[in-house]
Short mmCIF file of N, CA and C in Angstrom, two decimals:
data_model
loop_
_atom_site.label_atom_id
_atom_site.label_comp_id
_atom_site.label_asym_id
_atom_site.label_seq_id
_atom_site.Cartn_x
_atom_site.Cartn_y
_atom_site.Cartn_z
N MET A 767 43.58 132.94 156.13
CA MET A 767 43.61 131.91 156.34
C MET A 767 43.18 130.60 155.81
N ALA A 768 43.37 129.92 155.30
CA ALA A 768 42.55 128.34 154.26
C ALA A 768 42.08 127.81 154.69
N SER A 769 41.51 126.81 154.54
CA SER A 769 40.53 126.17 155.38
C SER A 769 40.57 124.69 154.21
N ILE A 770 39.59 123.50 154.53
CA ILE A 770 39.52 122.45 154.44
C ILE A 770 37.92 122.12 153.18
N THR A 771 37.47 122.92 152.34
CA THR A 771 35.94 122.69 152.25
C THR A 771 35.65 121.07 152.55
N THR A 772 34.17 121.89 153.11
CA THR A 772 33.73 120.42 153.30
C THR A 772 33.52 120.01 151.66
N GLU A 773 33.11 120.44 150.68
CA GLU A 773 32.69 119.71 149.39
C GLU A 773 34.10 118.97 149.60
N GLU A 774 35.32 119.79 149.54
CA GLU A 774 37.20 118.57 149.51
C GLU A 774 37.01 117.79 150.37
N LEU A 775 36.23 117.76 151.11
CA LEU A 775 35.77 116.47 152.42
C LEU A 775 35.45 115.55 151.75
N LEU A 776 33.68 115.72 151.10
CA LEU A 776 33.30 114.71 150.28
C LEU A 776 33.68 114.07 149.46
N ALA A 777 34.42 114.88 148.02
CA ALA A 777 35.07 114.39 147.79
C ALA A 777 36.24 112.91 147.84
N HIS A 778 36.46 113.20 149.21
CA HIS A 778 37.89 113.12 149.58
C HIS A 778 37.62 111.99 150.01
N SER A 779 36.38 111.35 150.86
CA SER A 779 36.09 110.48 151.47
C SER A 779 34.72 109.45 150.12
N GLN A 780 34.83 109.78 149.51
CA GLN A 780 33.95 109.45 148.05
C GLN A 780 35.89 108.38 147.27
N TRP A 781 36.65 109.25 147.39
CA TRP A 781 37.57 108.81 146.88
C TRP A 781 38.51 107.24 147.44
N LEU A 782 38.83 107.47 148.88
CA LEU A 782 38.68 106.72 149.77
C LEU A 782 37.44 105.44 149.51
N GLU A 783 37.28 105.88 150.16
CA GLU A 783 35.29 104.36 149.61
C GLU A 783 35.86 103.68 148.67
N SER A 784 35.59 104.00 146.89
CA SER A 784 35.95 103.87 145.41
C SER A 784 36.88 103.53 145.27
N GLY A 785 37.93 103.80 146.05
CA GLY A 785 39.68 102.83 145.63
C GLY A 785 40.24 103.91 144.94
N GLY A 786 40.11 105.49 144.87
CA GLY A 786 40.27 106.03 143.69
C GLY A 786 39.28 106.42 142.14
N LYS A 787 38.18 105.05 142.14
CA LYS A 787 37.62 105.20 140.76
C LYS A 787 36.83 106.35 140.49
N SER A 788 36.74 107.08 141.44
CA SER A 788 35.36 108.69 141.88
C SER A 788 35.97 109.11 142.51
N GLY A 789 35.74 110.83 142.88
CA GLY A 789 36.02 111.38 143.92
C GLY A 789 37.15 112.33 143.49
N ARG A 790 38.13 112.23 145.00
CA ARG A 790 39.11 113.61 144.72
C ARG A 790 40.00 113.68 145.78
N LYS A 791 41.19 112.75 145.53
CA LYS A 791 42.45 113.06 147.28
C LYS A 791 42.26 114.19 147.20
N ILE A 792 42.65 114.74 148.40
CA ILE A 792 42.94 115.97 148.80
C ILE A 792 44.59 115.93 148.86
N ASP A 793 44.23 117.23 147.77
CA ASP A 793 46.02 118.14 147.95
C ASP A 793 46.38 119.27 148.01
N GLU A 794 46.65 119.44 149.14
CA GLU A 794 46.49 120.47 150.27
C GLU A 794 48.43 121.19 149.71
N THR A 795 48.92 121.04 148.97
CA THR A 795 50.37 120.95 148.81
C THR A 795 50.22 122.75 148.07
N GLY A 796 51.37 122.99 149.73
CA GLY A 796 51.84 124.14 149.92
C GLY A 796 50.89 125.40 150.26
N MET A 797 49.89 124.62 150.74
CA MET A 797 49.05 125.71 151.68
C MET A 797 49.14 125.88 153.32
N ASN A 798 48.40 127.10 153.44
CA ASN A 798 48.84 127.30 154.56
C ASN A 798 47.52 127.42 154.77
N LEU A 799 47.69 126.01 155.98
CA LEU A 799 46.58 125.98 157.23
C LEU A 799 46.87 125.97 158.58
N ALA A 800 47.72 126.79 158.54
CA ALA A 800 48.15 126.97 160.42
C ALA A 800 46.73 127.96 160.91
N GLY A 801 46.54 126.44 162.34
CA GLY A 801 45.91 127.32 162.88
C GLY A 801 44.18 126.64 162.33
N ALA A 802 44.46 125.83 161.43
CA ALA A 802 43.16 125.07 161.11
C ALA A 802 42.43 124.01 162.51
N THR A 803 41.33 124.05 162.36
CA THR A 803 41.04 122.99 163.65
C THR A 803 40.08 122.23 162.03
N LEU A 804 40.97 120.57 162.58
CA LEU A 804 40.98 119.72 161.79
C LEU A 804 40.66 118.62 162.35
N ASN A 805 39.90 117.88 163.71
CA ASN A 805 39.88 117.73 164.11
C ASN A 805 39.03 116.28 163.81
N ASP A 806 39.40 115.29 164.23
CA ASP A 806 38.25 113.86 163.90
C ASP A 806 37.88 113.70 162.29
N ILE A 807 38.96 113.47 161.64
CA ILE A 807 38.11 114.08 159.68
C ILE A 807 39.19 112.95 159.32
N ASN A 808 38.23 111.97 158.55
CA ASN A 808 39.21 111.14 157.57
C ASN A 808 40.15 111.93 156.87
N LEU A 809 41.65 111.79 156.72
CA LEU A 809 42.12 112.20 155.67
C LEU A 809 43.63 112.19 155.59
N ALA A 810 42.63 110.49 155.53
CA ALA A 810 44.06 109.68 154.69
C ALA A 810 44.38 109.27 153.66
N LYS A 811 45.78 109.73 153.59
CA LYS A 811 46.26 109.42 151.68
C LYS A 811 46.52 110.79 151.18
N ALA A 812 46.34 111.71 151.91
CA ALA A 812 45.72 112.99 151.33
C ALA A 812 47.49 113.73 151.21
N HIS A 813 47.28 114.09 151.32
CA HIS A 813 48.33 115.12 150.20
C HIS A 813 48.84 116.54 151.02
N PHE A 814 49.63 116.92 151.70
CA PHE A 814 49.79 118.34 152.45
C PHE A 814 51.50 118.80 152.34
N VAL A 815 52.32 118.26 151.18
CA VAL A 815 54.06 118.75 151.07
C VAL A 815 53.75 119.85 150.58
N GLY A 816 54.77 120.46 151.83
CA GLY A 816 55.09 121.64 151.97
C GLY A 816 53.78 122.62 152.90
N THR A 817 52.46 121.85 153.53
CA THR A 817 51.89 122.59 154.01
C THR A 817 52.48 123.34 155.75
N THR A 818 51.56 124.71 155.80
CA THR A 818 52.17 125.17 156.63
C THR A 818 51.06 124.92 157.90
N PHE A 819 51.13 123.78 158.89
CA PHE A 819 49.60 123.59 159.31
C PHE A 819 50.20 123.73 161.82
N SER A 820 50.99 124.47 161.02
CA SER A 820 51.50 125.58 162.68
C SER A 820 50.36 125.72 163.62
N LYS A 821 50.54 125.19 164.95
CA LYS A 821 49.17 125.41 166.04
C LYS A 821 47.73 125.11 165.54
N ALA A 822 47.87 123.74 164.45
CA ALA A 822 46.41 123.15 163.96
C ALA A 822 45.96 122.21 164.90
N ASN A 823 44.42 122.11 165.00
CA ASN A 823 44.11 120.72 165.92
C ASN A 823 44.11 119.96 164.96
N LEU A 824 44.48 118.67 164.93
CA LEU A 824 44.23 117.60 164.26
C LEU A 824 43.83 116.33 164.98
N ALA A 825 43.35 116.56 166.08
CA ALA A 825 43.20 115.74 167.00
C ALA A 825 42.17 114.61 166.89
N GLY A 826 42.36 113.35 167.03
CA GLY A 826 41.20 112.36 166.70
C GLY A 826 41.92 112.05 165.11
N SER A 827 42.14 112.55 164.51
CA SER A 827 41.69 112.58 162.94
C SER A 827 42.59 111.13 161.89
N ASN A 828 42.65 110.59 160.81
CA ASN A 828 42.82 109.99 160.29
C ASN A 828 44.43 110.45 159.62
N LEU A 829 44.85 110.46 159.47
CA LEU A 829 46.04 111.05 158.18
C LEU A 829 47.10 109.92 158.53
N SER A 830 46.39 108.61 158.32
CA SER A 830 47.24 107.54 157.96
C SER A 830 47.68 107.32 156.28
N GLY A 831 48.78 107.13 155.96
CA GLY A 831 49.08 107.29 154.35
C GLY A 831 49.47 108.93 154.45
N ALA A 832 49.18 109.81 154.81
CA ALA A 832 49.61 111.41 154.03
C ALA A 832 51.34 111.59 154.43
N ASP A 833 50.76 112.64 152.80
CA ASP A 833 51.74 112.88 152.32
C ASP A 833 52.11 114.08 153.61
N PHE A 834 53.42 114.20 154.62
CA PHE A 834 53.77 115.51 154.61
C PHE A 834 55.40 116.58 154.42
N SER A 835 55.60 115.97 153.01
CA SER A 835 56.71 116.28 152.86
C SER A 835 56.60 117.74 153.02
N GLY A 836 58.44 118.03 154.07
CA GLY A 836 58.47 119.40 153.88
C GLY A 836 57.66 120.55 154.16
N ALA A 837 55.90 119.96 155.10
CA ALA A 837 55.31 120.67 155.70
C ALA A 837 55.89 121.13 157.17
N ASN A 838 55.36 121.68 157.83
CA ASN A 838 55.91 122.77 158.90
C ASN A 838 55.00 122.22 160.49
N LEU A 839 54.69 121.61 161.30
CA LEU A 839 54.09 120.80 162.19
C LEU A 839 54.09 120.78 163.64
N ASP A 840 54.54 122.54 163.40
CA ASP A 840 55.60 122.71 165.08
C ASP A 840 53.72 122.90 165.42
N ASN A 841 54.05 122.63 166.75
CA ASN A 841 53.50 123.24 167.89
C ASN A 841 51.11 122.14 167.65
N VAL A 842 51.35 122.06 166.94
CA VAL A 842 49.93 120.92 166.30
C VAL A 842 49.46 120.30 167.24
N ASN A 843 48.42 120.05 167.33
CA ASN A 843 47.71 119.06 168.18
C ASN A 843 47.33 117.52 167.68
N PHE A 844 48.13 116.28 168.24
CA PHE A 844 47.83 115.64 167.57
C PHE A 844 47.23 114.15 168.28
N THR A 845 46.96 114.99 169.39
CA THR A 845 46.35 113.84 170.39
C THR A 845 45.70 113.13 169.82
N GLY A 846 46.03 111.57 169.60
CA GLY A 846 44.64 110.42 169.46
C GLY A 846 45.23 110.27 168.01
N THR A 847 45.87 110.90 167.04
CA THR A 847 45.64 110.63 165.46
C THR A 847 45.91 109.45 165.19
N ASN A 848 45.26 109.25 163.63
CA ASN A 848 46.72 107.95 163.26
C ASN A 848 47.47 108.42 162.31
N LEU A 849 48.34 108.67 162.31
CA LEU A 849 49.08 108.64 161.67
C LEU A 849 50.11 107.49 160.99
N SER A 850 49.59 106.11 160.91
CA SER A 850 50.47 105.39 160.74
C SER A 850 50.78 105.41 158.92
N GLY A 851 51.95 104.66 159.26
CA GLY A 851 52.30 104.79 157.25
C GLY A 851 52.43 105.96 157.18
N ALA A 852 52.34 107.10 157.43
CA ALA A 852 52.35 108.68 157.16
C ALA A 852 54.23 109.01 156.73
N ASP A 853 54.07 109.85 155.44
CA ASP A 853 55.45 110.20 155.28
C ASP A 853 55.67 111.42 156.12
N LEU A 854 56.54 111.59 157.46
CA LEU A 854 56.70 113.05 157.73
C LEU A 854 58.70 112.96 157.62
N ALA A 855 59.24 112.56 157.14
CA ALA A 855 60.33 112.53 157.05
C ALA A 855 60.72 113.86 156.56
N GLY A 856 61.94 114.14 157.76
CA GLY A 856 62.31 116.13 157.52
C GLY A 856 61.20 117.11 157.75
N VAL A 857 60.47 116.44 158.76
CA VAL A 857 59.69 117.45 158.97
C VAL A 857 59.49 118.21 160.28
N SER A 858 58.95 119.68 160.58
CA SER A 858 59.74 119.54 161.68
C SER A 858 58.42 119.82 162.52
N LEU A 859 58.16 118.92 163.91
CA LEU A 859 57.21 119.11 164.73
C LEU A 859 57.41 119.64 166.35
N ARG A 860 58.10 120.35 165.97
CA ARG A 860 58.69 121.19 167.05
C ARG A 860 57.24 120.70 168.12
N HIS A 861 57.81 120.63 169.35
CA HIS A 861 56.07 121.21 170.85
C HIS A 861 54.64 120.58 170.31
N ALA A 862 55.15 119.07 169.13
CA ALA A 862 53.88 119.28 168.95
C ALA A 862 53.11 117.80 170.01
N ASN A 863 51.31 117.76 169.73
CA ASN A 863 51.31 116.80 170.89
C ASN A 863 50.88 115.59 170.24
N LEU A 864 51.36 114.72 170.35
CA LEU A 864 51.38 113.32 169.87
C LEU A 864 50.98 112.49 170.79
N SER A 865 50.35 112.62 171.55
CA SER A 865 49.72 111.49 172.90
C SER A 865 49.23 111.14 172.52
N ASN A 866 48.87 109.53 172.70
CA ASN A 866 48.24 108.57 172.73
C ASN A 866 47.89 108.33 171.36
N ALA A 867 49.05 109.37 170.12
CA ALA A 867 48.93 108.82 168.72
C ALA A 867 49.35 107.48 168.17
N ASN A 868 49.09 107.42 166.88
CA ASN A 868 49.67 106.00 166.59
C ASN A 868 50.20 105.95 165.75
N VAL A 869 51.60 106.46 165.22
CA VAL A 869 52.59 106.81 164.29
C VAL A 869 53.21 105.35 164.17
N ARG A 870 52.86 104.41 163.79
CA ARG A 870 53.00 103.00 164.09
C ARG A 870 53.12 102.83 162.21
N GLY A 871 54.49 102.68 161.47
CA GLY A 871 55.33 101.89 160.40
C GLY A 871 55.36 103.63 159.85
N ALA A 872 55.80 104.89 160.19
CA ALA A 872 55.87 105.86 159.75
C ALA A 872 57.12 106.64 159.34
N ASP A 873 57.60 107.36 158.61
CA ASP A 873 59.11 107.51 158.43
C ASP A 873 59.16 109.26 159.04
N LEU A 874 59.80 108.63 160.20
CA LEU A 874 60.02 110.33 161.05
C LEU A 874 61.58 110.56 160.57
N SER A 875 61.88 109.99 159.94
CA SER A 875 63.30 110.25 159.25
C SER A 875 64.00 111.51 159.22
N GLY A 876 65.28 112.12 160.07
CA GLY A 876 65.66 113.25 159.89
C GLY A 876 64.37 114.47 160.63
N ALA A 877 63.25 113.82 160.93
CA ALA A 877 62.42 114.77 161.32
C ALA A 877 62.62 115.98 163.51
N ASN A 878 62.27 116.67 163.16
CA ASN A 878 63.12 117.40 164.42
C ASN A 878 61.32 117.63 165.08
N LEU A 879 61.12 116.15 166.63
CA LEU A 879 60.36 116.09 167.44
C LEU A 879 60.91 117.53 168.81
N GLU A 880 61.45 118.06 168.60
CA GLU A 880 62.16 118.91 169.96
C GLU A 880 60.76 119.25 170.92
N GLY A 881 60.75 118.44 171.56
CA GLY A 881 60.13 119.61 172.29
C GLY A 881 59.22 119.16 172.72
N ALA A 882 58.30 117.40 172.15
CA ALA A 882 56.89 117.27 171.56
C ALA A 882 56.55 116.33 172.23
N ASN A 883 55.93 116.18 173.00
CA ASN A 883 54.61 115.39 173.97
C ASN A 883 54.17 114.25 173.28
N LEU A 884 55.12 113.10 173.79
CA LEU A 884 55.08 111.37 172.55
C LEU A 884 54.15 110.40 173.94
N THR A 885 54.02 110.86 175.09
CA THR A 885 53.50 110.22 176.35
C THR A 885 51.96 109.24 175.36
N ASN A 886 52.29 107.75 175.61
CA ASN A 886 51.74 107.09 175.15
C ASN A 886 51.72 107.00 173.72
N ALA A 887 52.41 107.47 173.50
CA ALA A 887 52.51 107.71 171.61
C ALA A 887 53.51 105.60 170.58
N ASP A 888 51.77 105.38 170.29
CA ASP A 888 53.29 103.92 169.24
C ASP A 888 53.89 104.31 168.00
N PHE A 889 54.79 104.43 168.00
CA PHE A 889 56.35 104.10 167.18
C PHE A 889 56.71 102.91 166.75
N THR A 890 55.96 102.17 166.94
CA THR A 890 55.92 100.56 166.64
C THR A 890 56.69 100.49 165.05
N ASN A 891 57.92 99.49 164.47
CA ASN A 891 58.00 100.12 163.47
C ASN A 891 58.63 101.48 162.72
N ALA A 892 58.40 102.19 163.27
CA ALA A 892 58.55 103.85 162.45
C ALA A 892 59.96 103.91 162.77
N ASP A 893 60.16 104.38 161.30
CA ASP A 893 61.59 105.28 160.63
C ASP A 893 62.06 106.26 162.08
N LEU A 894 63.05 106.03 162.20
CA LEU A 894 63.46 107.24 163.21
C LEU A 894 64.53 108.13 163.21
N ILE A 895 65.92 107.45 161.56
CA ILE A 895 66.78 107.07 162.13
C ILE A 895 66.80 108.60 161.90
N ALA A 896 67.80 109.23 162.46
CA ALA A 896 68.13 110.73 162.73
C ALA A 896 67.13 111.99 162.85
N ALA A 897 66.03 111.15 164.06
CA ALA A 897 65.06 112.42 164.17
C ALA A 897 65.93 113.27 165.52
N ASN A 898 65.01 113.90 165.74
CA ASN A 898 65.56 114.79 167.59
C ASN A 898 64.48 114.17 167.81
N LEU A 899 64.95 114.26 169.61
CA LEU A 899 64.23 113.92 170.37
C LEU A 899 64.43 114.36 171.51
N ASN A 900 64.74 115.17 171.45
CA ASN A 900 65.65 116.33 172.80
C ASN A 900 64.81 117.03 173.24
N GLY A 901 64.30 116.91 174.50
CA GLY A 901 63.25 117.99 174.91
C GLY A 901 61.96 116.80 174.78
N THR A 902 62.00 115.86 174.69
CA THR A 902 60.30 115.02 174.14
C THR A 902 59.83 114.71 175.35
N ILE A 903 58.18 115.03 176.09
CA ILE A 903 58.24 113.70 176.85
C ILE A 903 57.75 112.53 176.28
N GLN A 904 58.78 111.15 176.69
CA GLN A 904 58.30 110.74 176.12
C GLN A 904 57.76 109.45 177.14
N ILE A 905 56.27 109.22 177.87
CA ILE A 905 55.72 108.14 178.57
C ILE A 905 55.61 107.77 178.35
N GLY A 906 55.13 105.95 178.40
CA GLY A 906 54.66 105.18 178.06
C GLY A 906 54.88 105.07 176.35
N MET A 907 55.59 106.08 175.78
CA MET A 907 56.18 105.80 174.66
C MET A 907 56.68 104.19 174.20
N VAL A 908 55.81 104.41 172.80
CA VAL A 908 56.41 102.30 172.29
C VAL A 908 57.17 103.06 171.04
N TYR A 909 58.39 102.20 170.84
CA TYR A 909 59.03 101.94 169.68
C TYR A 909 59.51 100.59 169.32
N THR A 910 58.89 100.21 169.42
CA THR A 910 58.67 98.04 169.08
C THR A 910 59.76 98.24 167.90
N ASP A 911 61.04 97.56 167.56
CA ASP A 911 60.91 97.68 166.50
C ASP A 911 61.52 98.82 165.54
N ALA A 912 61.29 99.84 166.30
CA ALA A 912 61.35 101.05 165.28
C ALA A 912 63.38 101.32 165.14
N ILE A 913 63.84 101.58 163.87
CA ILE A 913 64.78 102.08 163.38
C ILE A 913 64.88 103.16 164.39
N LEU A 914 66.05 102.90 164.56
CA LEU A 914 66.82 103.71 165.79
C LEU A 914 68.35 104.50 165.51
N ALA A 915 68.74 104.02 164.60
CA ALA A 915 70.25 104.70 164.25
C ALA A 915 70.10 105.96 164.44
N ASP A 916 71.09 106.76 164.51
CA ASP A 916 71.40 107.74 164.69
C ASP A 916 70.76 109.59 165.98
N THR A 917 69.45 108.30 166.06
CA THR A 917 68.23 108.77 166.67
C THR A 917 68.81 110.23 168.19
N GLN A 918 68.44 111.31 168.65
CA GLN A 918 68.96 112.07 169.31
C GLN A 918 68.27 112.20 170.65
N GLY A 919 68.46 112.18 171.27
CA GLY A 919 67.35 112.10 172.79
C GLY A 919 66.19 110.92 173.58
N LEU A 920 66.32 110.40 172.48
CA LEU A 920 65.62 108.35 172.89
C LEU A 920 66.28 108.87 174.50
N LYS A 921 64.84 108.29 175.27
CA LYS A 921 65.26 107.73 176.76
C LYS A 921 65.26 106.44 177.33
#
């Protein structure tokens, strides 16, 4: 199983702090990070296109603005994670735990969240067009001003 190295994290942190002038953005495109423990880490604006994260722990991490196009996020622990503005369009988030997550303004159009825990998750201004929410736990879920056309399973 692959992992994100300390050196990559330091370079990414430098890249974020310098506004892209130094360091290097994390790009784990196509990697297999299944089962990885990456909780409480700043991975804002990182690229995870086509990356497999199934059963990974990303609780409490900052993933704002990250690109997850084509990623597999089944059974991932996103408890308390910042996913604001993230690109999650069309991804699989089946049985993921998004309790207390900030998903404001994220693109989840066509995403499959079947069986996910959305307890107290904030989807304000998120794009949920054609998303599958069947079988999800939606207690306290906030979706103020979210785009909900053809969303399935919303209670």
